Coordinates of C-alpha atoms in Angstrom, one line a residue:
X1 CA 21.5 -24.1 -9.0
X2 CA 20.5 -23.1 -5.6
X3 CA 22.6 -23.5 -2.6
X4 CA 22.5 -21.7 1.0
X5 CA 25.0 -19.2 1.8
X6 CA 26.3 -21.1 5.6
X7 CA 30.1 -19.8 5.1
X8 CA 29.3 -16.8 7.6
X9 CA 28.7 -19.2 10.5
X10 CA 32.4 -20.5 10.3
X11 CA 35.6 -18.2 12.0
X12 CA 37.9 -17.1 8.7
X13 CA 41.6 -18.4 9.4
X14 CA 42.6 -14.5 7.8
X15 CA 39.6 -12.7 9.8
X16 CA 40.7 -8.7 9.6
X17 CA 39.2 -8.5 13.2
X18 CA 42.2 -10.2 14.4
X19 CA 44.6 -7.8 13.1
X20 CA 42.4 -4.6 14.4
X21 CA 43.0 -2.2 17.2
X22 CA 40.8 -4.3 19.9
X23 CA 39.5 0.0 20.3
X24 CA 38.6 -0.6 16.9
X25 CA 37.1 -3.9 16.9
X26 CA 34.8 -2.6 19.8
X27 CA 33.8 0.5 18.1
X28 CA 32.4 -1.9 14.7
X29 CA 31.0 -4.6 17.4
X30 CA 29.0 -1.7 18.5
X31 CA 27.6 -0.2 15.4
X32 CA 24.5 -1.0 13.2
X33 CA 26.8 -3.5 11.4
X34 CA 26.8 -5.9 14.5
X35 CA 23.1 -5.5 14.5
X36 CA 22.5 -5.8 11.3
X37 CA 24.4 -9.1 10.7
X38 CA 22.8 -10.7 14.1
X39 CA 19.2 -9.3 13.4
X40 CA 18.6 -9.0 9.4
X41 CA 21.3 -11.0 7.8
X42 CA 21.7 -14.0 10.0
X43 CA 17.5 -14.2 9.8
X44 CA 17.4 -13.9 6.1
X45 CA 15.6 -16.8 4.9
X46 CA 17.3 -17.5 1.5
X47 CA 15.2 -20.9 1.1
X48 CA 12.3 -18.7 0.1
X49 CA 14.2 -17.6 -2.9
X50 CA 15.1 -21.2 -4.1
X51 CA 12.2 -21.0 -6.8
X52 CA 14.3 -18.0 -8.7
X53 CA 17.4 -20.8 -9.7
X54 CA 17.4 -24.6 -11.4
X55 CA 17.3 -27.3 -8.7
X56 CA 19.6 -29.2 -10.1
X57 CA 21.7 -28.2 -13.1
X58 CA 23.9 -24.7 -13.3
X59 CA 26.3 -23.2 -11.1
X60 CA 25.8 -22.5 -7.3
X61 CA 24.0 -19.1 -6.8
X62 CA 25.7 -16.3 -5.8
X63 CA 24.8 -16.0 -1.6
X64 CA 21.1 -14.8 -2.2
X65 CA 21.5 -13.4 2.0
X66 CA 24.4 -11.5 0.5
X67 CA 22.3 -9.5 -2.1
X68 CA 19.0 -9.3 -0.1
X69 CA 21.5 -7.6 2.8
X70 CA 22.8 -5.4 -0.1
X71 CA 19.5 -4.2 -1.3
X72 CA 18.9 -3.3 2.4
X73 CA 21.5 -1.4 3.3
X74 CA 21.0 0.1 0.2
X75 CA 17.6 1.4 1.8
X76 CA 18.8 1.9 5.5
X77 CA 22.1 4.2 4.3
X78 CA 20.4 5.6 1.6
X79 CA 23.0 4.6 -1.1
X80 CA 22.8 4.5 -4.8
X81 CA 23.7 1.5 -6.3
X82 CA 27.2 3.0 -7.6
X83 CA 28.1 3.7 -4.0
X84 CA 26.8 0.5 -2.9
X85 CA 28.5 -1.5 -4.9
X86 CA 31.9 0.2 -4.3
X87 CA 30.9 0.4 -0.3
X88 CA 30.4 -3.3 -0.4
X89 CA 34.5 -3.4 -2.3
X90 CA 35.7 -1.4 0.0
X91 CA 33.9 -0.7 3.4
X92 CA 34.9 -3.2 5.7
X93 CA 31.8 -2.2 8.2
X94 CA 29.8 -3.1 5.2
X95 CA 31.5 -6.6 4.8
X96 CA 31.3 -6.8 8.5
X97 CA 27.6 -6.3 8.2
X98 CA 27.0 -9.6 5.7
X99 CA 28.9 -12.0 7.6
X100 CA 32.1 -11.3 5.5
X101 CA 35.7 -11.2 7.8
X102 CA 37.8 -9.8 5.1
X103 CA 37.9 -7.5 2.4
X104 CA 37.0 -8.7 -1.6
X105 CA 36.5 -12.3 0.2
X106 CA 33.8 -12.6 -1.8
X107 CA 33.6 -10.5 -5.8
X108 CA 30.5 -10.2 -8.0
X109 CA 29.9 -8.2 -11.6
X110 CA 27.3 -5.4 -10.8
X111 CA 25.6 -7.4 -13.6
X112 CA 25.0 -10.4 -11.2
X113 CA 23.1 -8.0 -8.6
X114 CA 20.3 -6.8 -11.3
X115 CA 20.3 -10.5 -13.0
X116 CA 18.9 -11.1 -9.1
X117 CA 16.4 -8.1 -9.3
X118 CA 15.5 -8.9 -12.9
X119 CA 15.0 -12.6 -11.6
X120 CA 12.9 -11.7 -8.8
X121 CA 10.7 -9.1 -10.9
X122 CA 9.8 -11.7 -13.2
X123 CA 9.2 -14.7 -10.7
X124 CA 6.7 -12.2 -9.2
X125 CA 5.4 -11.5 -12.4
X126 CA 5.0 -14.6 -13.3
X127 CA 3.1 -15.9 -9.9
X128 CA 0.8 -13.5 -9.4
X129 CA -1.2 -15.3 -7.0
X130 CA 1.8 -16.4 -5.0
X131 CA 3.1 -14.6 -1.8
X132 CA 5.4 -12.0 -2.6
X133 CA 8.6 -13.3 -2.0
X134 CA 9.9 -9.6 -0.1
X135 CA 6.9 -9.7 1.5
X136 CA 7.5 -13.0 2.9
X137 CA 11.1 -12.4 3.7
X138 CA 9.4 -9.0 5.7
X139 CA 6.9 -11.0 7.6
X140 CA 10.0 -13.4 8.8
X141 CA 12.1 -10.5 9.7
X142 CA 9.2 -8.2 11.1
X143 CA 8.5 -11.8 13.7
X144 CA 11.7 -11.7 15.0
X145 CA 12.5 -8.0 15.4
X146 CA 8.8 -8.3 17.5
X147 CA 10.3 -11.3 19.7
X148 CA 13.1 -9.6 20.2
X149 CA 11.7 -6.4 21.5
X150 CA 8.9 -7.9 23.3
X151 CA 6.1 -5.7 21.7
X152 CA 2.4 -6.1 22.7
X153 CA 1.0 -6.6 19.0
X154 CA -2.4 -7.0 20.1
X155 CA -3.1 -3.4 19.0
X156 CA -2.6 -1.5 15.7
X157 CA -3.3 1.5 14.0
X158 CA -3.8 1.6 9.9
X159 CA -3.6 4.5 7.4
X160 CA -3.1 4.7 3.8
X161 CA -1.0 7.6 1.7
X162 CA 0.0 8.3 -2.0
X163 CA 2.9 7.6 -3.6
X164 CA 4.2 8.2 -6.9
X165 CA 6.4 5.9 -9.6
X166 CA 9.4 7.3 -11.5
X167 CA 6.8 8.9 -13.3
X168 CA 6.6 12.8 -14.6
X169 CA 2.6 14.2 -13.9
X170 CA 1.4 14.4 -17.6
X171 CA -1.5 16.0 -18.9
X172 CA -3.8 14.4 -22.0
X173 CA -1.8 16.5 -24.7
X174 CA 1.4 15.5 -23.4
X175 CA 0.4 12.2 -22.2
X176 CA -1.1 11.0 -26.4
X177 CA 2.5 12.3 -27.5
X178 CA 4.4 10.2 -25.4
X179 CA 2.4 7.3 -26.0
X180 CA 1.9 7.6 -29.9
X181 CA 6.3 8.0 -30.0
X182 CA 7.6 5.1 -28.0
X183 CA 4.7 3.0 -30.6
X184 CA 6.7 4.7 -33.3
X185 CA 10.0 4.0 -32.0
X186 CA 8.8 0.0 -31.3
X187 CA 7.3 -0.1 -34.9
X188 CA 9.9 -1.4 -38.2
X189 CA 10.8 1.3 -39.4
X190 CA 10.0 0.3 -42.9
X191 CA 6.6 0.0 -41.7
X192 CA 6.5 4.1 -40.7
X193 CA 4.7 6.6 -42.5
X194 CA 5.9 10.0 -43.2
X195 CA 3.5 11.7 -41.4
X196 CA 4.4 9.5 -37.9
X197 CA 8.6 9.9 -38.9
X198 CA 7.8 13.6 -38.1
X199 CA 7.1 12.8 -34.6
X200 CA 10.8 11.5 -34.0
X201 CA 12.6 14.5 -35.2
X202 CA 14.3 16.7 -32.7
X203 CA 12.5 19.2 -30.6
X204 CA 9.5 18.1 -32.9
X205 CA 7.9 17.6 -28.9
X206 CA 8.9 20.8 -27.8
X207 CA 6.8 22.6 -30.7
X208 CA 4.2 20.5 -31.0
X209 CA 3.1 20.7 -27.5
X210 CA 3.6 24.3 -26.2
X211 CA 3.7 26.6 -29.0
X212 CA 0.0 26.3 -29.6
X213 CA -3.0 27.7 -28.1
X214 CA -5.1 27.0 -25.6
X215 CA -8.2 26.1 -27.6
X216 CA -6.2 24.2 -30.3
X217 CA -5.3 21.5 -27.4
X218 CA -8.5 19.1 -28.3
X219 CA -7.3 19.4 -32.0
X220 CA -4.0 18.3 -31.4
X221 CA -5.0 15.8 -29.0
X222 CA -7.3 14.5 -31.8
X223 CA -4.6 14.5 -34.4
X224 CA -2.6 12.4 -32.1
X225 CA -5.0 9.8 -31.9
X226 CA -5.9 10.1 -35.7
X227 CA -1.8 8.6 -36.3
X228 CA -2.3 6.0 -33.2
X229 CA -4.9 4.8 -35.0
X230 CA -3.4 4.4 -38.2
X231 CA -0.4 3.2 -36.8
X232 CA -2.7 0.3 -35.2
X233 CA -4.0 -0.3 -38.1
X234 CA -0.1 -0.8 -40.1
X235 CA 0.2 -3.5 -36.6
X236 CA -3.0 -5.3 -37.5
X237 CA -1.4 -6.2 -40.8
X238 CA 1.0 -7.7 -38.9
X239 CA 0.3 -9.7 -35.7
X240 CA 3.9 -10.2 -34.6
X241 CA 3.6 -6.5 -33.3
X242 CA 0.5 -7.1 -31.3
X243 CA 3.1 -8.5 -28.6
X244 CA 5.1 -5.6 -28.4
X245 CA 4.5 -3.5 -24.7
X246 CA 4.2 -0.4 -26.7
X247 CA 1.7 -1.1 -29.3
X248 CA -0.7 -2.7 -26.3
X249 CA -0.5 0.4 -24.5
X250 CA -0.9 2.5 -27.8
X251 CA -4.6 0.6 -28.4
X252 CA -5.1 1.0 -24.6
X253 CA -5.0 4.5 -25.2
X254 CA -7.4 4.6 -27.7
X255 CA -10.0 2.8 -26.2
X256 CA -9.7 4.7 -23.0
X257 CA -9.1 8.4 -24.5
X258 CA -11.7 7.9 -27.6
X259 CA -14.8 6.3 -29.2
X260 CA -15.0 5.2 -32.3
X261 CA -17.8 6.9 -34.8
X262 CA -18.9 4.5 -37.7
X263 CA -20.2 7.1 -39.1
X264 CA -17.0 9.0 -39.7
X265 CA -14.9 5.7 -39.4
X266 CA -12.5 7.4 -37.1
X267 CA -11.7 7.4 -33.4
X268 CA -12.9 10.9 -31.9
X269 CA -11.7 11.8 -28.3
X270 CA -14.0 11.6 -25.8
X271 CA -14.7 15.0 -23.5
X272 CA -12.4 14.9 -20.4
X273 CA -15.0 14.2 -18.1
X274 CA -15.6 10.2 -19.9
X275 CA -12.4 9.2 -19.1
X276 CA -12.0 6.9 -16.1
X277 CA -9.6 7.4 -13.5
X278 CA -8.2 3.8 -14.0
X279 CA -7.5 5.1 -17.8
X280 CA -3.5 5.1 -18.5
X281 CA -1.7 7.8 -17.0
X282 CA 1.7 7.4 -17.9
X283 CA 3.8 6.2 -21.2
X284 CA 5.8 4.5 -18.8
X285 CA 4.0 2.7 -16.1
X286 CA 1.0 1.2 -17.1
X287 CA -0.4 0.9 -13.6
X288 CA -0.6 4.2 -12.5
X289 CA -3.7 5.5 -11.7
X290 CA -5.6 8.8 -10.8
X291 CA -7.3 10.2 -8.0
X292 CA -8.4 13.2 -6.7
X293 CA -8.1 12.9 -2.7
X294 CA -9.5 15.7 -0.8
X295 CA -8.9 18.1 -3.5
X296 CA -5.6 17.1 -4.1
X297 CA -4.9 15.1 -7.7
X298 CA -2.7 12.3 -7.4
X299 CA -1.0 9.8 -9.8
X300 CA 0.4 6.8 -8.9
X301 CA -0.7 4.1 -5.8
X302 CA -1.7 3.9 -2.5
X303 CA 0.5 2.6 0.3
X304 CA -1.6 1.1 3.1
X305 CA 0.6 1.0 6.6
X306 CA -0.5 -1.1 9.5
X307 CA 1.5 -0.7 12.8
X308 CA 1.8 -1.4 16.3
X309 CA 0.3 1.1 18.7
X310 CA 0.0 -0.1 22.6
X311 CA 0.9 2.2 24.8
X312 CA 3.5 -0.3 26.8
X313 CA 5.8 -1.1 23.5
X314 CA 9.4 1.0 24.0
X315 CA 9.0 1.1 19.7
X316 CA 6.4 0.7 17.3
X317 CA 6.9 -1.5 14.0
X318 CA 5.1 -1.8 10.7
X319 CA 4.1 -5.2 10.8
X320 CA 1.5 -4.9 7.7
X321 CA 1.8 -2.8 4.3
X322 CA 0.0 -3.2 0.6
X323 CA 0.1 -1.5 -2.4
X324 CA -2.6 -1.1 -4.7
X325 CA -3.6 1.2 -7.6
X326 CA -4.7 4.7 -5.7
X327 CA -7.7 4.1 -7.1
X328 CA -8.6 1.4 -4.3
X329 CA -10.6 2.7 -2.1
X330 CA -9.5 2.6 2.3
X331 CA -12.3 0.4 2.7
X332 CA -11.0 -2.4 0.3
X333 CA -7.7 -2.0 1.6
X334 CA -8.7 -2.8 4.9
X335 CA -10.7 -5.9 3.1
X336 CA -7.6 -6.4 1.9
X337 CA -5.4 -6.9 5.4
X338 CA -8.2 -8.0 7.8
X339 CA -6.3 -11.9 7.4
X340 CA -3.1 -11.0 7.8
X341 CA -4.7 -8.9 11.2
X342 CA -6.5 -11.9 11.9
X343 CA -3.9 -14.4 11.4
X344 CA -1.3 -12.4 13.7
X345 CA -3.8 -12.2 16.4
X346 CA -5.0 -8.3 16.3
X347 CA -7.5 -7.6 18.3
X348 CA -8.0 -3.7 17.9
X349 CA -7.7 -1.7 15.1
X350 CA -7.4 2.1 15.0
X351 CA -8.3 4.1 11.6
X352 CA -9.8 6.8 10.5
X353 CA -13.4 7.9 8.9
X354 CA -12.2 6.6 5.4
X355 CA -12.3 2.8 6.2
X356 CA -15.3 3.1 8.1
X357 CA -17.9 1.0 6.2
X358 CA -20.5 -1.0 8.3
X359 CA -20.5 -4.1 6.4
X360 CA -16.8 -4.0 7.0
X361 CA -16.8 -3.4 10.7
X362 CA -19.0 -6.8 11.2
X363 CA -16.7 -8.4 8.9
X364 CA -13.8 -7.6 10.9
X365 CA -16.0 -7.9 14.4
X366 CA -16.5 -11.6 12.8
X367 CA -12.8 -12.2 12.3
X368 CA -12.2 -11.4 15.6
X369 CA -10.7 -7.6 15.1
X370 CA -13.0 -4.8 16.6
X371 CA -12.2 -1.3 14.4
X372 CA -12.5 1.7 15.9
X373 CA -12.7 5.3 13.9
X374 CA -11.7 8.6 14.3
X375 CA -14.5 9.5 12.5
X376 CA -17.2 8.4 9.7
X377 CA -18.3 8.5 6.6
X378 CA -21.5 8.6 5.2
X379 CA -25.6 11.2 6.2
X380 CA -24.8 12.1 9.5
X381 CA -27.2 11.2 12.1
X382 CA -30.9 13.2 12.8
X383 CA -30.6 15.2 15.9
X384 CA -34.4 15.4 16.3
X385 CA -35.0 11.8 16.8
X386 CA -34.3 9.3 19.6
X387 CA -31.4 7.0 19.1
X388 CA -32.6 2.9 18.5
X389 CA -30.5 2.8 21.8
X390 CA -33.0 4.6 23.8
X391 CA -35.1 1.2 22.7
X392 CA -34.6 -1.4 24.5
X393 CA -33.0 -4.3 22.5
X394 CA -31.6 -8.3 22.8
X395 CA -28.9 -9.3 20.4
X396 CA -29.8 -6.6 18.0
X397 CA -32.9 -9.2 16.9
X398 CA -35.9 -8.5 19.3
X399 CA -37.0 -5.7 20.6
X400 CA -38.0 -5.5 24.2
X401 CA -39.3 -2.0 25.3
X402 CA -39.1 1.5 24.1
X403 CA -38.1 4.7 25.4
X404 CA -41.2 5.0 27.9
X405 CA -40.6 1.2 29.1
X406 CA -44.1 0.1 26.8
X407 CA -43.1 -3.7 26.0
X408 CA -44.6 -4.3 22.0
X409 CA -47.8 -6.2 21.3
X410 CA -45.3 -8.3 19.1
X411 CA -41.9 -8.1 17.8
X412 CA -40.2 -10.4 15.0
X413 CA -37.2 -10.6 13.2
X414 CA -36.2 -11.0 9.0
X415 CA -33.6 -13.4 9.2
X416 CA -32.8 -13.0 5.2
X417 CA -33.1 -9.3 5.6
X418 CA -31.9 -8.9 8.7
X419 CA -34.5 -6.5 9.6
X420 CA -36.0 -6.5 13.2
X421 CA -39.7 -4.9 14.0
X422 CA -41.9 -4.2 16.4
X423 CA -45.6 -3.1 16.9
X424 CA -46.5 -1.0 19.6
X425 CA -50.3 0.3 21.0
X426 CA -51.5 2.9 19.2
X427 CA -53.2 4.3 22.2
X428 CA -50.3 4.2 24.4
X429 CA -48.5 6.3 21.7
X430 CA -51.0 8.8 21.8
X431 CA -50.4 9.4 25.2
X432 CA -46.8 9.5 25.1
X433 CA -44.7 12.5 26.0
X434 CA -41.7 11.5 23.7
X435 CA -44.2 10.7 20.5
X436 CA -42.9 13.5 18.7
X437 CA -39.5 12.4 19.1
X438 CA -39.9 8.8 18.8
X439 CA -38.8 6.4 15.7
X440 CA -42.1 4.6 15.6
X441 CA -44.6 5.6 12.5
X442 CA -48.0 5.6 13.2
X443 CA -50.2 3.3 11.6
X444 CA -54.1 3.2 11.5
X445 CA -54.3 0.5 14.3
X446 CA -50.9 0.4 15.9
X447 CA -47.7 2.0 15.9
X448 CA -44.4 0.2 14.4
X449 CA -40.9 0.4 14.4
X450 CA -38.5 -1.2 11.3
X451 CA -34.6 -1.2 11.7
X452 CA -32.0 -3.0 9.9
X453 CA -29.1 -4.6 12.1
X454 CA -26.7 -2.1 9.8
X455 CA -28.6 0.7 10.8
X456 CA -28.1 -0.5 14.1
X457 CA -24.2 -1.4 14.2
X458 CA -24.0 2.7 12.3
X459 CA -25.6 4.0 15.4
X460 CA -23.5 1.9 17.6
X461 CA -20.3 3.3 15.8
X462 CA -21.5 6.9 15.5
X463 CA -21.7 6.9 19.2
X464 CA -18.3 5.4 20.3
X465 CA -16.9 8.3 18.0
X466 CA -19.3 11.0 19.5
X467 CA -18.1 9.5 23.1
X468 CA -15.2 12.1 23.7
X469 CA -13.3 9.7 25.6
X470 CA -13.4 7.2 23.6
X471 CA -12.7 9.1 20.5
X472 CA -9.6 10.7 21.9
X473 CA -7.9 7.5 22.9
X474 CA -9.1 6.3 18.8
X475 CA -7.1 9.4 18.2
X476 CA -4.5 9.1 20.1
X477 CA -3.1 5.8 19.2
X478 CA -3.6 6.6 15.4
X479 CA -2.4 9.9 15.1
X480 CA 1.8 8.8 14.9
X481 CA 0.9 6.5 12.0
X482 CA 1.1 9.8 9.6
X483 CA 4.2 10.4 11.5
X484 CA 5.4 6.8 10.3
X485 CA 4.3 7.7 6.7
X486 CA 5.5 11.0 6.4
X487 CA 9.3 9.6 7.9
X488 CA 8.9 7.1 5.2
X489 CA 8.5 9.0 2.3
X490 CA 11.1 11.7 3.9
X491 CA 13.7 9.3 5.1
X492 CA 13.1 6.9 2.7
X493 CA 12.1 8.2 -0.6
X494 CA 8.8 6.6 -0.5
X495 CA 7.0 9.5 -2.0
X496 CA 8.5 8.8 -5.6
X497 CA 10.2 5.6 -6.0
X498 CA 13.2 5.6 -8.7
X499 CA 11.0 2.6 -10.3
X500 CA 7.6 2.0 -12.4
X501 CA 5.1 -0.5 -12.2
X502 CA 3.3 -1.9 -9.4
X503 CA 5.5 -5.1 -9.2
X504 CA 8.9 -3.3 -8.8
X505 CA 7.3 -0.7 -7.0
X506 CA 5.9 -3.5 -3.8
X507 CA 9.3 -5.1 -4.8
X508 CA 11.1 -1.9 -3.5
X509 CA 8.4 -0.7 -0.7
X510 CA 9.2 -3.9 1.3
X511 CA 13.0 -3.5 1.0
X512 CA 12.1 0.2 2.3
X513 CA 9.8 -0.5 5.4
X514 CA 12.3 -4.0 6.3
X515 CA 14.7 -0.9 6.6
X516 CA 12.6 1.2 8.5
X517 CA 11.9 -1.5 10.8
X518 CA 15.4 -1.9 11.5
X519 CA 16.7 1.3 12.5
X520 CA 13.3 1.2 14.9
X521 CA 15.1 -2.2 16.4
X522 CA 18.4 -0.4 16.1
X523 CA 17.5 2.2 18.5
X524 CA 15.9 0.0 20.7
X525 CA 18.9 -1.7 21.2
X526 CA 20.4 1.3 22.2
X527 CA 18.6 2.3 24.9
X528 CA 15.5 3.9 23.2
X529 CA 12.2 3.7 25.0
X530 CA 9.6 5.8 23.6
X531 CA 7.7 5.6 27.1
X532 CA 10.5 7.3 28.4
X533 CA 11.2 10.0 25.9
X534 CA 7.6 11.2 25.6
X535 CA 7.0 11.2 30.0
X536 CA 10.8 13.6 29.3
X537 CA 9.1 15.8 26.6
X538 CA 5.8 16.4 29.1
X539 CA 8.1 17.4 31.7
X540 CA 8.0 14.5 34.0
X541 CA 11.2 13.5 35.7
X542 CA 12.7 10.5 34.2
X543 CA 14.6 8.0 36.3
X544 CA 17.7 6.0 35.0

């Protein structure tokens, strides 16, 4: 049954403050445990967890604050849970950090701790389409750590980076094997074969996959998938094993590795190259995907980080992240955010050429968001034509004049095409000095220029980015968001996460960037102004 956790709010009769050196009791009143309690803990909304217990029937929970606080600190001090759970025993600053006033005030079975987790992975699991309940817990926290610091959040700058599960890199040999094994292991054994008992004996791996040639790789791999398949076909007999995690991912193998030849009435494995990048990559985490980013092969997901970038904020702070399969391209991650940019009131976003799409950028123009990029992608522009600026144009619907000031003989506009023309005198084109230059095509009786409105938005970005100004301050006030990333996968261990899947993964990412969000308040709290360290590091005096 759920219940609130309020018992921090009252003074403890036996509070261990009261028998403390008062030097003592200054020194934890002034350390991250003072701003934890007042700034994570206290805001904790433990009502948005009331869906993981009965509403009426059970036991009170154990103080849901208590364990979210845990799994923070867990994050900010960098603990394992071993040493968390004998820090939160013993550690009084740790105590002092939950809204606990005395040592073992309040005991729990390590058990009760990943009950919580396990509850919370399956409620997420379960409600797919329902906020993420760390997410929502972040968005509360990220509010008041905003409020509190007074940040400008009308500005933010996005970026995305890949991160890897608790996952080893695999290739296709060694990938089958592990797959084909743990459908062994899940299968009765009365049910196993000889030839797929072989596959369980001791360093039976360690043979199999590197004491064999180079070219007999494809022939093991296909021998591999000859026993998945006959294994699938001992679990076809018997639908009760259909269920089992294992055997599903056994068949997903299959149909992603190999084809199936009537002919030969056997699964054959398809060349390297047929294989998607959304095939399975992992024995172990079914959502891991493959991508080759700028020459580099990655395995795993991509984090996407939005944070705040105006230049009069002391701090930054995440106040956006997502995780998708790496596979998602930046484009449909920033599809993916422009709501929750909308709905906090963003007005300027700052990205790089990967998001750039120019569907995208009137979407987001639309929602109120203007993007601006470091670069683009897509054909570069011509250099030995005018730009559909030099014309002359209202609305980006009617054309006006051209370069030489020649008003058309008519101009209309496709409204379901969104293509705008307009026909010019032949004659006057003859005559005119910039005709080899000019975008207009020359027709028997006229001369006539065709743009789409895309065309016309590309141009419009192209030239913000090739405006050296402009493109500095774009680069500017993205560039520390790969400083953001890179501290979080240094700091925090976001580049391999001790967990698999993409639920547990997002599960533990929020935890992670709360964290990180928190030592940002922590040090504004302090004193910390960035304003004032970066005028110090150009040499400029800084008053106090």
């Amino acid at each position: 049954m759920f219940r609130e956790n309020n018992d921090h709010l009252q003074d403890n009769l036996f509070n261990s403050l009261y028998g403390m050196d008062q030097r003592l009791a200054q020194k934890l009143q002034n350390s991250w445990a003072a701003l934890f309690y007042e700034h994570v803990f206290c805001k904790i909304d433990e009502n948005l967890f009331a869906p993981l217990y009965s509403n009426d029937n059970g036991r009170p929970n154990f103080p849901v604050n208590i364990f979210m606080g845990l799994d923070l600190i867990k994050e900010i001090r960098e603990y394992t849970d071993e040493v968390l759970l004998d820090e939160y025993a013993f550690n009084y600053q740790i105590s002092y950090a939950l809204g606990l006033r005395t040592l073992g005030e309040r005991y729990f079975a390590p058990r009760t701790l990943y009950e919580f987790r396990a509850r919370l992975y399956q409620y997420s699991l379960e409600h797919p389409e329902e906020a993420d309940l760390i997410y929502a817990q972040f968005e509360k926290l990220t509010d008041h750590f905003i409020a509190v610091t007074g940040l400008n959040t009308d500005e933010a700058r996005m970026d995305s980076t890949q991160i890897m599960s608790n996952i080893k890199l695999a290739g296709r040999l060694s990938l089958a094997y592990d797959v084909l094994v743990n459908a062994i292991k899940a299968l009765p054994e009365h049910l196993r074969t000889d030839a797929l008992k072989v596959f369980l004996k001791a360093d039976y791996k360690t043979h199999f996959l590197y004491q064999l040639k180079k070219q007999d790789t494809l022939s093991r791999i296909q021998g591999l998938i000859d026993h998945g398949a006959e294994l699938l076909q001992q679990a076809e007999k018997h639908t009760e094993l259909k269920s089992i995690t294992e055997i599903q991912l056994l068949d997903r193998f299959l149909r992603e590795q190999a084809v199936f030849n009537p002919e030969e009435n056997r699964w054959l494995a398809k060349n390297a190259k047929e294989i998607s990048s959304k095939s399975l990559q992992s024995a172990y985490d079914a959502d891991a995907t493959y991508r080759n980013k700028n020459g580099k092969k990655h395995v795993g997901y991509a984090l996407n980080l939005s944070e705040t970038c105006a230049d009069d904020n002391a701090v930054q702070i995440v106040t956006h992240y997502d995780l998708a399969p790496n596979t998602t391209s930046d484009i449909e991650l920033l599809k993916r955010a422009l709501p929750n940019l909308s709905e906090h009131g963003i007005k300027d976003v700052y990205t790089d050429g990967g998001y750039y799409s120019p569907d995208m950028a009137e979407k987001a123009q639309a929602q109120g968001v203007t993007v601006h990029f470091t670069d683009m992608t897509g054909r570069k522009k011509s250099n030995e034509k005018l730009p559909y600026s030099e014309f002359e144009i209202e609305n980006k619907q009617k054309i006006l004049r051209c370069p030489a000031q020649y008003t058309p003989l008519r101009t209309a506009f496709d409204d379901k095409k969104k293509i705008l023309s307009a026909h010019f005198d032949r004659q006057v084109c003859d005559q005119c000095p910039k005709k080899e230059i000019c975008r207009v095509k020359f027709q028997k009786k006229d001369t006539v220029l065709r743009v789409s409105q895309k065309a016309l938005r590309v141009e419009e970005t192209r030239l913000k980015i090739e405006n050296q100004e402009l493109r500095r301050e774009a680069t500017s006030k993205r560039a520390a968001i790969e400083g953001t990333n890179s501290a979080l996968k240094r700091a925090r261990g976001v580049n391999k996460l001790r967990v698999r899947g993409i639920i547990k993964s997002k599960l533990v990412i929020g935890a992670k960037i709360i964290a990180h969000n928190f030592l940002r308040l922590a040090k504004f709290l302090r004193g910390y102004d960035r304003r004032k360290a970066r005028r110090s590091s150009q040499g400029i005096p800084v008053s106090v």
